[in-house]
Amino acid sequence: MEIEEQAALTSGADFWHTTAVPGVPAIMVSDGPHGVRKQVFGEGHGLLDSEPSTCFPPAVALGSTWDADLARRVGEALAAECLAKDVAVLLGPGINLKRAPLGGRNFEYFSEDPILTGVLATEWVAGLQSRGVGASLKHFAINSQETDRMRVSADVDERTLREMYLRAFQRVVERARPWTVMCSYNRINGVYASQHQWLLTEVLRGEWGYEGVLVSDWGAVVDRVEAVRAGLDLTMPGPDDAGDRALAAAVHDGTLPAPALSTAAGRVEALVRKALAAARPGATFDAAEHHALAREVASRGIVLLRNEGGLLPLAPGEAAIAVLGEPARSPRYQGGGSSLINPTRLDNALDAITALAGAPVHFAPGYDDVDAAVALARAASVAIVFAGTEEETEGSDRTGLELPARHLELIERVAAANPRTVVVLSNGAVVRTAPWDAAVPALVEGWLLGQAGGAALADVLFGVVNPSGRLTETIPQRLEDHPAYLDFPGEQGHVRYGEGVHVGYRGFDARDQDVAYPFGFGLSYTTFAYSGLAVSTVDGALEVRLTVANTGDRDGREVVQVYTSLGASRVRRAARELKAFASVPVAAGAAAEVVLRVELADLAYWDVEVGRWVVEAGEYTIAAGSSSRDLRLSATVAVDGDDERRVLTAESTIAEWFADPRGAAALGEAFAAMAAGGGDTMAQGMADPAMFTLMASMPLARVAAFAGDAFGPDTMAALLKAAN
Ligand code: BGC
């Protein structure tokens, strides 16, 4: 292939197509992630100009199911819609961590936890790609805010980056092999993601073995030559004739090695061939079936936060139901921006409630009409208030955690008028629920639920579905409590990831802070009892077994969660970390045996001294329960670990030498010899505990400064030999 053709292949032809060159046709890509936003006209047209497709629940709700099988089924269904629309790659899933509750795209992301995110996204990608449609894992990496997203430098230490922000990417790349990975807009420690050689080439390709196409986020590339040099394959959107020419010129004049360009072009070509081989011209999809799946997922993603006195589910026989708040009639079911789907149909909760109620239903839109709503509430046997955020969108972060004032007023006045008040929330990320939730007996977190969310809400309100959704992010008492509060969204071009590995619940737990609703929390209409925890080591993993019994009188699902901790660790660790989970159906009165696997590799921390993952040896606590703060059973297990002995150097401290058996023996002997030689006060002094404490942090090489000739280069050389 000519250099010019290679260059052309590495940029788009337009907004949604790759460039065709002789022998290599073009393919189409589309957003993503929770539906197929195939644009009818292409560039320059509004977000709404897309072909209708099923608007599945955005990741905020899919994530709240904690159900990997559901994620896979959604992936498969999305693939069917892509094939029917001749879309080769769907631009998702979005797997950035919900670092801060105000993140404008949190609704597109799964969780504040990397394992939960990684497990769900792996299945989503596997489902999609099993049907011959490529995924685009995005946004790589550390793109957890919208403020200044195209320039801001996410300043982060390597351990935090590896353990928190890259961990889910690594998992999905290694296990599901996405056809494409999309780099983010932002800088990472000063370098644009699209030009980040270490991130794109050393880590993603070198360490994780990624062989697919690296595509830019739309408009992320600043310098085509530097991007290709760093390992980027495809710049979107296009056309970018000037960039193509610059690339070809750089190869001709030798500033860019020819293989850098030919490799990138080769990867794009391979993607095109794979996609064309999987294409199914004339394929169709069953919109009704997909709507039913969207409803199932939505009902499973709803989180019941509060249910005092068992107000829910509503039983037949209510005298009259007041439904209050515009979202009951005009649902907020997805967020704004590139993920906006034009749905095939749209359910609303008001109709669905009316259909299930068996009682008169009276509606008032509420917020501008609070008196009328209160009057209806007073006359009804139960009042259901719909409230939530009014806008969440790509491109900007939220400015606060509070519900809009007029929603709060509606909630407060209705709750005062009718003691049987249920609040249903629609929001893409957590809102503050304290202190008003204390005044409402039932609180249903309805997120953004996709096109079938209205019906799903009615299913949960009336007990057609027993809720089993769980929080994938902590609901704080106040924004100020949040671990990211002081360092979000940064200023003057930088955002410091100052809370380090203590993202989300890890930060709240480290400070033992009260929260409104903890990570992993969600109620059911039944109750579950845990028993019989047994943990054993099986090839490369811990096998965690336990029994969950449904002790209530309704069939339900329990989301069993396994958290691990290691008390004595070389590094500062979170008090507990999610490592495994399962959504388990259990019939009323029945019990289920649950077997979960915790990979030993998932116990590892990133060690910056040795530059690799380390599983520390030690007694790990394995706790299982219903939320991060409702752990019912725990056991300890000894893990051998894979930590090699650390080499002692002249820069290792006296304490480090004495912590190592060989080092302690050698240094002890050397000090004893020095002391016996007489006169070396330092060696003599080391026998004194106070003196030892004073000296312990001194690198051995500095001892010479105090001990002089008694501790010369020969002594040091002999010590290093003896210890290592
Ligand atoms: C978004 C991506 C999206 C792309 C194409 C970008 O602005 O960040 O998530 O896939 O546009 O619409």
Coordinates of C-alpha atoms and ligand atoms in Angstrom, one line a residue, residues 15-16 30-32 37 91-92 105 108-109 138-139 143 146 149 182 185 217-218 338-339 394, ligand 1:
F15 CA -18.0 11.6 11.1
W16 CA -18.9 7.9 11.2
S30 CA -21.9 4.6 15.8
D31 CA -22.5 5.7 19.4
G32 CA -23.1 4.0 21.9
R37 CA -27.2 6.1 17.4
L91 CA -18.8 3.2 20.5
G92 CA -19.0 1.8 24.0
R105 CA -21.2 11.5 32.3
E108 CA -22.7 6.5 31.1
Y109 CA -20.4 4.8 33.5
K138 CA -13.7 4.2 26.3
H139 CA -12.4 6.6 27.4
N143 CA -11.5 10.7 32.0
E146 CA -16.3 16.8 31.9
R149 CA -12.2 17.6 29.4
M182 CA -11.0 4.8 22.4
Y185 CA -9.4 13.8 25.3
D217 CA -12.1 10.2 20.8
W218 CA -13.8 12.5 18.4
S338 CA -23.3 11.6 22.2
S339 CA -25.1 8.7 23.8
E394 CA -21.8 15.1 28.4
Ligands
BGC1 C1 -17.5 11.4 23.1 C2 -17.4 9.9 22.8 C3 -18.2 9.6 21.6 C4 -17.7 10.5 20.4 C5 -18.5 10.3 19.1 C6 -17.2 12.2 21.9 O1 -17.4 13.6 22.2 O2 -16.6 11.7 24.2 O3 -17.9 9.2 23.9 O4 -18.2 8.2 21.3 O5 -17.9 11.8 20.8 O6 -19.8 10.8 19.2

